[in-house]
Amino acid sequence: MTGEIAVLVGTRPEIIKLAPVVHACEKTGIPCSIIHTGQHYSETLDAVFFEQLELPEPAYNLEVGSGPHGEQTGKMLIGIERILRQENPEVLLVQGDTNSVLAGALAASKLEVELGHVEAGLRSFDRQMPEETNRILADHVAEYLFAPSQQSKDHLLAEGIDSDRISVTGNTIVDALEQYRSVAQQQSTILEELDLTANRYFLMTAHRQENVEDTKRLGSILEGVAATAADYNLPVVYPVHPHTQQQISEFEISVPDRIRLIKPCEYLDFLRLEAEAKLILTDSGGVQEEACILGVPCVTLRNSTERPETLAVGANELAEPQPESLAESIDRMIAKSGDWENPFGDGQASKRIVQTVVSQPLQVEP
Ligand code: UD1
Ligand code: UDP
C-alpha cells in the first residue's frame, strides 16, 4: 500500500460517497486501496453496493460489526492503526461522520499518515448526535479538509481551522448521482415490482439513533407519517434500516397499513424510488442531499440538519413528527415546483479531492 491512497469505508453512505473517489483514482492510475471497518456487514447495507458501484474488494476488512459506541470505535482504532503501521499509505481518506470516520481519523493522526476528510465542515450544532462529535473531531485532526460548500468552509474557519487546509470541492454525492441517475432510470424495475405509480407515493427512511431508540418518538413518527399520507390518499414506501426494524420488533410497534416496509434497497432501485416520489420523508443526511439534487421535495424528521443548504434553496423543511406539524410541512413542500438550484457542486468533487492529495494535475473542469 506504500505511496497509495487508502480509502476507509464502514457504512452504506461511505461506500456510496467514496465510490466516485475510488473510480477517479482508477481512471488516473493513482494507486488506491479500500480498508473496510465492517461497521456495516449485512448484505443489503454493504456487499450490494460494492457490486453495483463496481468497487474492488477491500484490501482489508476488520469485521468489527455492531456494538456500543466506545467498544465499536475502539476495535476499529486498534485494527486501523495496525494496518496503517504495516502498509504506510501516504494518505487516509475518510468520509462523513460515522464511528468508522472517528476511528480512522484518530489512528491516522497518531501516525505519519496524512488524513483527508471528505465532507468536512458539516455542523448540526446538536451535540446530542454522535455524528456531530465524530465530524468535529475528524475535522480538527485532518490535513486536508474537503468542504462540500462555502457554508461548510465557513464553519471550519469559525472554529479556527487554517484556510490553507480547506478546499471547497462540492459533494461527491453529485458525482455519484451523475454517474448512476440515468442508469437507475433505465435499469431499475422497482416501481413495477412494488406496483407503484410515479408521483403517487411518499418515500420514507428513518434510522437515526435519536429517532429509533425512543419508542414514543418512533411510534409517533410512524403514526404521523401515516396520518398525513392518508390525507393525500397515497402509500408510503419505507425501505427499513435493520436497526429500525429491530427497534420496531423490540418495542412491539404495530406499523400502520399505509406504510409499506420493504428491505433496504440497492442503490439503483433507491435512486429510482427517490426520483419518482411525490415527496421524501427522511432523517438521513445523504437522502436530504439526493432529494435536493433530484428536485424532489423533502421533509426531514429531525430538529436540526447539517445540510442547511437544502433549507436555504427551499428543497427541504425540518418537521416534528406530530401529524399537525408534519401535515403543514408536507403541504408547503408539495406545493413547490422542484426547480431550486443544486447547492452541492458540479460533479467534479472526486477529481478535485484526488488531485489535491496527489498534488499532480488531473483533468478537472473549472
Ligand atoms: C451508522 C452511523 C450513522 C449513519 C448510518 C448509515 C454511527 C454512530 N452511526 O448508523 O451516522 O447515518 O450508519 O446507515 O456511526 N445493523 C445490522 N446490520 C448492519 C449494521 C447494523 O443489522 O450491517 C444493526 C445492528 O443491530 C446495529 C444497529 O443496526 O446494532 C446500528 O448499527 P450502527 O452501525 O451502530 O449504526 P447505524 O444505525 O447503522
Ligand atoms: N440508500 C440506498 N438504499 C436504501 C436507503 C438509502 O441505497 O434503502 C442510499 C441513499 O441513496 C443514500 C445513502 O444510502 O445515498 C444514505 O445512507 P443512510 O441514510 O444510511 O446514511 P446517512 O446519509 O444518513 O449517513
XYZ file of C-alpha atoms and ligand atoms in Angstrom:
430
model
C 0.000 0.000 0.000
C 3.062 2.290 0.274
C 2.620 5.577 -1.573
C -1.010 4.854 -2.054
C -4.249 6.487 -1.100
C -6.045 4.353 1.472
C -9.808 4.840 1.432
C -11.647 3.944 4.628
C -15.267 2.824 4.496
C -17.549 1.368 7.147
C -21.176 2.054 6.310
C -23.547 2.323 3.350
C -23.240 6.088 2.765
C -19.441 5.969 2.940
C -19.348 3.261 0.265
C -21.674 5.305 -1.975
C -19.911 8.652 -1.476
C -16.359 7.325 -1.748
C -17.070 5.184 -4.842
C -16.505 8.206 -7.158
C -13.151 8.877 -5.429
C -12.039 5.266 -5.939
C -13.142 5.477 -9.573
C -11.276 8.776 -10.042
C -8.106 7.056 -8.757
C -8.656 4.103 -11.085
C -9.179 6.382 -14.107
C -5.988 8.331 -13.446
C -3.829 5.353 -12.438
C -3.359 6.538 -8.846
C -2.845 3.515 -6.572
C -5.702 3.229 -4.105
C -6.884 0.541 -1.689
C -10.024 0.175 0.398
C -9.967 -0.545 4.122
C -13.395 -1.636 5.426
C -14.085 -1.456 9.151
C -17.085 -3.799 8.875
C -19.356 -1.366 10.754
C -21.999 -2.367 8.213
C -21.922 -6.035 7.272
C -25.485 -7.046 6.290
C -25.507 -7.781 2.581
C -28.215 -5.165 1.974
C -26.083 -2.398 3.554
C -22.697 -3.484 2.260
C -21.960 -6.126 -0.407
C -24.729 -4.997 -2.785
C -23.082 -1.560 -3.051
C -19.622 -2.941 -3.806
C -21.186 -4.974 -6.594
C -23.479 -2.317 -8.046
C -20.934 0.508 -7.827
C -18.244 -1.781 -9.299
C -15.794 -1.311 -6.469
C -12.757 -3.525 -5.932
C -12.778 -5.854 -2.931
C -11.415 -4.168 0.209
C -7.737 -4.932 0.818
C -8.711 -5.369 4.476
C -11.988 -5.921 6.285
C -11.766 -5.547 10.054
C -15.210 -7.131 10.526
C -15.776 -5.040 13.640
C -19.588 -5.318 13.456
C -22.102 -3.676 15.800
C -21.689 -2.684 19.430
C -21.752 0.231 21.865
C -20.009 3.360 20.537
C -16.818 3.069 22.599
C -16.352 -0.631 22.019
C -17.043 -0.378 18.283
C -14.779 2.667 17.824
C -12.042 1.130 19.993
C -11.935 -2.094 17.989
C -11.725 -0.096 14.766
C -8.939 2.087 16.137
C -6.829 -0.943 17.031
C -7.385 -2.541 13.630
C -6.834 0.589 11.538
C -3.647 1.503 13.411
C -2.265 -1.986 12.758
C -2.986 -1.713 9.020
C -1.589 1.823 8.694
C 1.632 0.846 10.500
C 2.004 -2.186 8.288
C 1.139 -0.569 4.967
C 2.206 3.029 5.490
C -0.045 4.701 2.892
C 0.582 8.348 2.043
C -2.937 9.464 2.807
C -6.015 8.043 4.528
C -9.318 9.346 3.204
C -12.392 9.179 5.425
C -15.872 10.448 4.567
C -18.633 11.865 6.740
C -19.327 11.370 10.426
C -19.641 7.721 11.423
C -17.746 5.908 14.146
C -15.549 4.483 11.367
C -14.542 8.061 10.469
C -13.625 8.888 14.055
C -11.517 5.733 14.403
C -9.751 6.372 11.081
C -9.080 9.984 11.996
C -7.599 9.122 15.380
C -5.451 6.323 14.000
C -4.000 8.406 11.133
C -3.387 11.458 13.301
C -1.090 9.498 15.639
C 0.966 8.134 12.732
C 2.725 9.740 9.801
C -0.279 9.264 7.581
C -1.983 12.366 6.281
C -5.725 12.436 6.864
C -8.173 13.737 4.272
C -11.739 14.359 5.487
C -14.300 14.250 2.708
C -17.482 16.161 3.634
C -15.664 18.353 6.152
C -17.290 21.263 7.956
C -20.849 19.971 8.279
C -22.427 21.028 11.556
C -25.876 20.369 13.004
C -24.894 22.254 16.199
C -26.597 19.414 18.068
C -24.039 17.826 20.375
C -26.535 15.105 21.339
C -25.876 13.442 17.985
C -22.933 11.028 17.958
C -22.249 12.121 14.374
C -21.624 15.743 15.463
C -18.814 14.640 17.804
C -17.332 12.407 15.116
C -17.279 15.077 12.418
C -15.878 17.825 14.656
C -13.033 15.631 15.907
C -12.174 14.384 12.413
C -12.070 17.954 11.078
C -9.681 19.080 13.781
C -7.063 16.400 13.067
C -7.285 16.374 9.261
C -4.557 17.760 6.984
C -6.939 18.012 4.040
C -10.492 19.216 4.621
C -12.803 18.753 1.647
C -15.769 21.023 2.311
C -18.786 20.418 0.086
C -19.879 24.071 0.157
C -18.724 27.550 1.150
C -21.017 27.319 4.174
C -19.166 24.236 5.448
C -15.849 26.009 4.846
C -17.135 28.938 6.916
C -17.910 26.575 9.826
C -14.316 25.350 9.747
C -12.865 28.850 9.602
C -15.058 29.873 12.554
C -13.505 27.025 14.564
C -10.011 28.318 13.813
C -9.006 25.782 11.182
C -6.360 27.096 8.800
C -7.797 28.146 5.452
C -4.848 26.533 3.602
C -6.043 23.098 4.661
C -9.574 23.580 3.313
C -10.768 23.045 -0.271
C -14.340 23.625 -1.375
C -14.875 20.672 -3.716
C -18.625 20.099 -3.873
C -20.101 16.884 -2.520
C -19.158 13.547 -4.109
C -22.839 12.555 -3.967
C -23.330 14.770 -7.047
C -20.607 12.761 -8.834
C -22.384 9.523 -7.848
C -25.780 10.815 -8.971
C -24.411 11.975 -12.313
C -22.984 8.534 -12.874
C -25.962 6.440 -11.747
C -29.111 8.524 -12.116
C -29.902 7.694 -15.734
C -28.714 4.078 -15.303
C -31.257 3.773 -12.476
C -33.976 5.214 -14.679
C -33.187 2.689 -17.429
C -32.426 -0.424 -15.401
C -34.407 -0.369 -12.173
C -37.805 -2.074 -12.228
C -38.590 -1.325 -8.579
C -41.729 0.724 -9.251
C -43.221 -2.087 -11.303
C -42.172 -4.696 -8.720
C -43.865 -2.736 -5.934
C -46.847 -1.808 -8.132
C -46.250 1.911 -7.604
C -47.127 4.801 -9.901
C -44.626 7.625 -10.394
C -45.520 10.701 -8.322
C -48.212 8.744 -6.438
C -46.313 7.676 -3.307
C -44.193 9.056 -0.491
C -40.730 7.576 0.118
C -39.552 7.386 3.705
C -36.327 6.448 5.521
C -35.502 6.823 9.229
C -32.642 5.212 11.097
C -31.091 7.895 13.375
C -30.397 6.828 16.924
C -32.433 9.764 18.315
C -35.491 8.739 16.258
C -35.465 4.961 16.558
C -34.204 4.283 20.076
C -37.127 6.008 21.786
C -40.334 4.000 21.500
C -42.598 7.063 21.814
C -40.763 9.035 19.148
C -40.552 6.129 16.702
C -44.249 5.333 17.189
C -45.146 8.978 16.753
C -43.121 9.255 13.523
C -44.870 6.227 12.029
C -48.328 7.433 13.120
C -47.684 10.997 11.961
C -46.412 9.992 8.530
C -49.261 7.517 8.007
C -51.877 10.113 9.014
C -50.579 12.765 6.629
C -50.144 10.306 3.755
C -53.795 9.311 4.334
C -54.826 12.940 3.699
C -53.259 12.608 0.247
C -54.548 9.045 -0.177
C -51.009 7.904 -1.029
C -48.968 4.927 0.146
C -45.645 5.359 1.947
C -42.763 3.118 0.885
C -40.209 2.623 3.623
C -37.009 0.642 2.922
C -36.209 -0.015 6.531
C -32.709 0.000 8.059
C -32.081 -3.206 10.098
C -31.588 -1.128 13.265
C -35.062 0.409 12.871
C -36.597 -2.975 12.040
C -35.078 -4.363 15.216
C -36.462 -1.470 17.303
C -39.951 -1.839 15.777
C -39.957 -5.522 16.772
C -38.472 -4.906 20.217
C -40.961 -2.131 21.051
C -43.782 -4.219 19.522
C -44.913 -1.216 17.486
C -47.688 -2.003 15.044
C -46.811 -0.209 11.821
C -49.854 1.464 10.183
C -51.037 -0.283 6.994
C -50.418 2.828 4.924
C -46.662 2.349 5.410
C -45.130 -0.451 3.355
C -41.945 -1.675 5.000
C -39.533 -3.194 2.500
C -35.943 -4.355 2.901
C -33.144 -1.801 2.284
C -32.821 -1.148 -1.453
C -29.867 -1.464 -3.773
C -28.593 1.914 -4.936
C -30.186 1.945 -8.406
C -33.590 0.928 -7.024
C -33.378 3.539 -4.294
C -32.404 6.275 -6.764
C -35.388 5.429 -8.934
C -37.705 5.406 -5.906
C -36.351 8.829 -4.898
C -36.560 10.357 -8.366
C -40.209 9.304 -8.915
C -41.545 10.054 -5.408
C -44.043 12.823 -4.784
C -42.253 13.608 -1.536
C -39.420 12.205 0.558
C -39.572 11.971 4.368
C -36.243 11.170 5.967
C -33.749 11.607 8.767
C -30.836 10.593 6.525
C -28.123 13.056 5.591
C -27.446 11.578 2.164
C -31.128 11.294 1.309
C -31.694 15.007 2.099
C -28.920 15.834 -0.379
C -30.145 13.455 -3.077
C -33.737 14.716 -2.808
C -32.472 18.282 -3.221
C -30.319 17.427 -6.242
C -33.105 15.377 -7.882
C -35.655 18.188 -7.409
C -37.937 16.135 -5.142
C -39.422 17.931 -2.099
C -38.127 16.682 1.227
C -39.357 16.837 4.808
C -36.707 15.992 7.381
C -37.886 14.209 10.518
C -35.448 15.999 12.805
C -34.994 19.211 14.808
C -31.752 20.160 13.086
C -29.818 19.451 9.935
C -26.161 19.617 8.995
C -27.349 20.195 5.416
C -28.723 23.777 5.805
C -28.021 24.376 2.100
C -31.121 22.267 1.354
C -33.256 24.542 3.563
C -31.763 27.697 2.050
C -32.640 26.740 -1.533
C -36.165 25.730 -0.449
C -35.785 21.988 -1.083
C -36.259 20.793 2.464
C -38.074 21.556 5.739
C -37.471 20.278 9.247
C -40.563 18.897 10.979
C -41.585 17.384 14.258
C -43.278 14.008 13.759
C -46.708 15.062 15.139
C -49.433 14.884 12.447
C -50.224 18.627 12.543
C -46.714 19.959 12.027
C -45.925 17.208 9.547
C -49.049 17.981 7.543
C -48.168 21.680 7.397
C -44.624 20.959 6.177
C -45.809 18.394 3.662
C -48.443 20.754 2.248
C -45.858 23.516 1.842
C -43.252 21.249 0.271
C -45.632 19.522 -2.140
C -46.699 22.914 -3.484
C -43.096 23.571 -4.652
C -42.037 23.163 -8.247
C -38.687 21.470 -7.521
C -36.643 23.857 -9.672
C -34.350 25.059 -6.879
C -30.602 25.197 -7.521
C -28.280 22.359 -6.571
C -26.028 23.695 -3.786
C -23.698 20.681 -3.714
C -21.410 21.299 -6.669
C -20.767 20.276 -10.243
C -19.998 16.556 -10.030
C -16.204 17.056 -10.131
C -15.620 16.742 -6.371
C -13.900 13.354 -6.508
C -11.376 14.549 -9.112
C -10.603 17.638 -7.035
C -10.073 15.501 -3.947
C -7.692 13.113 -5.687
C -5.855 15.977 -7.342
C -5.348 17.740 -4.016
C -3.926 14.725 -2.214
C -1.589 13.594 -5.014
C -0.600 17.182 -5.861
C -0.381 16.423 -9.550
C -2.619 17.921 -12.227
C -5.632 15.893 -13.314
C -8.336 16.947 -15.774
C -10.788 18.951 -13.673
C -13.354 21.274 -15.168
C -13.135 24.808 -13.730
C -24.465 4.353 11.248
C -23.906 5.726 11.591
C -24.852 6.798 11.072
C -25.136 6.597 9.591
C -25.607 5.180 9.339
C -25.740 4.932 7.851
C -22.577 5.986 13.634
C -22.597 6.450 15.032
N -23.790 5.923 13.024
O -25.701 4.202 11.922
O -24.278 8.071 11.249
O -26.147 7.502 9.207
O -24.647 4.247 9.859
O -26.668 3.954 7.576
O -21.537 5.677 13.097
N -27.078 -3.412 11.892
C -27.367 -4.500 11.111
N -26.566 -4.739 10.027
C -25.504 -3.976 9.719
C -25.213 -2.878 10.534
C -26.015 -2.605 11.603
O -28.311 -5.231 11.339
O -24.842 -4.262 8.706
C -27.943 -3.109 13.052
C -27.391 -3.677 14.357
O -28.465 -4.060 15.136
C -26.744 -2.470 14.992
C -27.602 -1.327 14.518
O -28.022 -1.705 13.209
O -26.687 -2.554 16.396
C -26.894 0.020 14.467
O -25.724 -0.069 13.648
P -24.560 1.033 13.767
O -23.506 0.750 12.789
O -24.168 1.174 15.199
O -25.282 2.372 13.429
P -26.259 2.768 12.234
O -27.627 2.991 12.810
O -26.132 1.827 11.120
N -29.805 4.289 0.272
C -29.910 3.119 -0.502
N -30.896 2.234 -0.179
C -31.798 2.439 0.815
C -31.681 3.642 1.589
C -30.679 4.535 1.294
O -29.135 2.913 -1.431
O -32.665 1.589 1.036
C -28.727 5.233 -0.028
C -29.170 6.632 -0.360
O -29.368 6.766 -1.743
C -28.030 7.498 0.145
C -27.436 6.682 1.262
O -27.956 5.365 1.147
O -27.024 7.696 -0.835
C -27.795 7.282 2.597
O -27.391 6.418 3.614
P -28.015 6.435 5.066
O -29.351 7.057 5.036
O -27.898 5.045 5.578
O -26.950 7.291 5.881
P -26.744 8.849 6.142
O -26.634 9.541 4.835
O -27.885 9.330 6.974
O -25.491 8.888 6.947
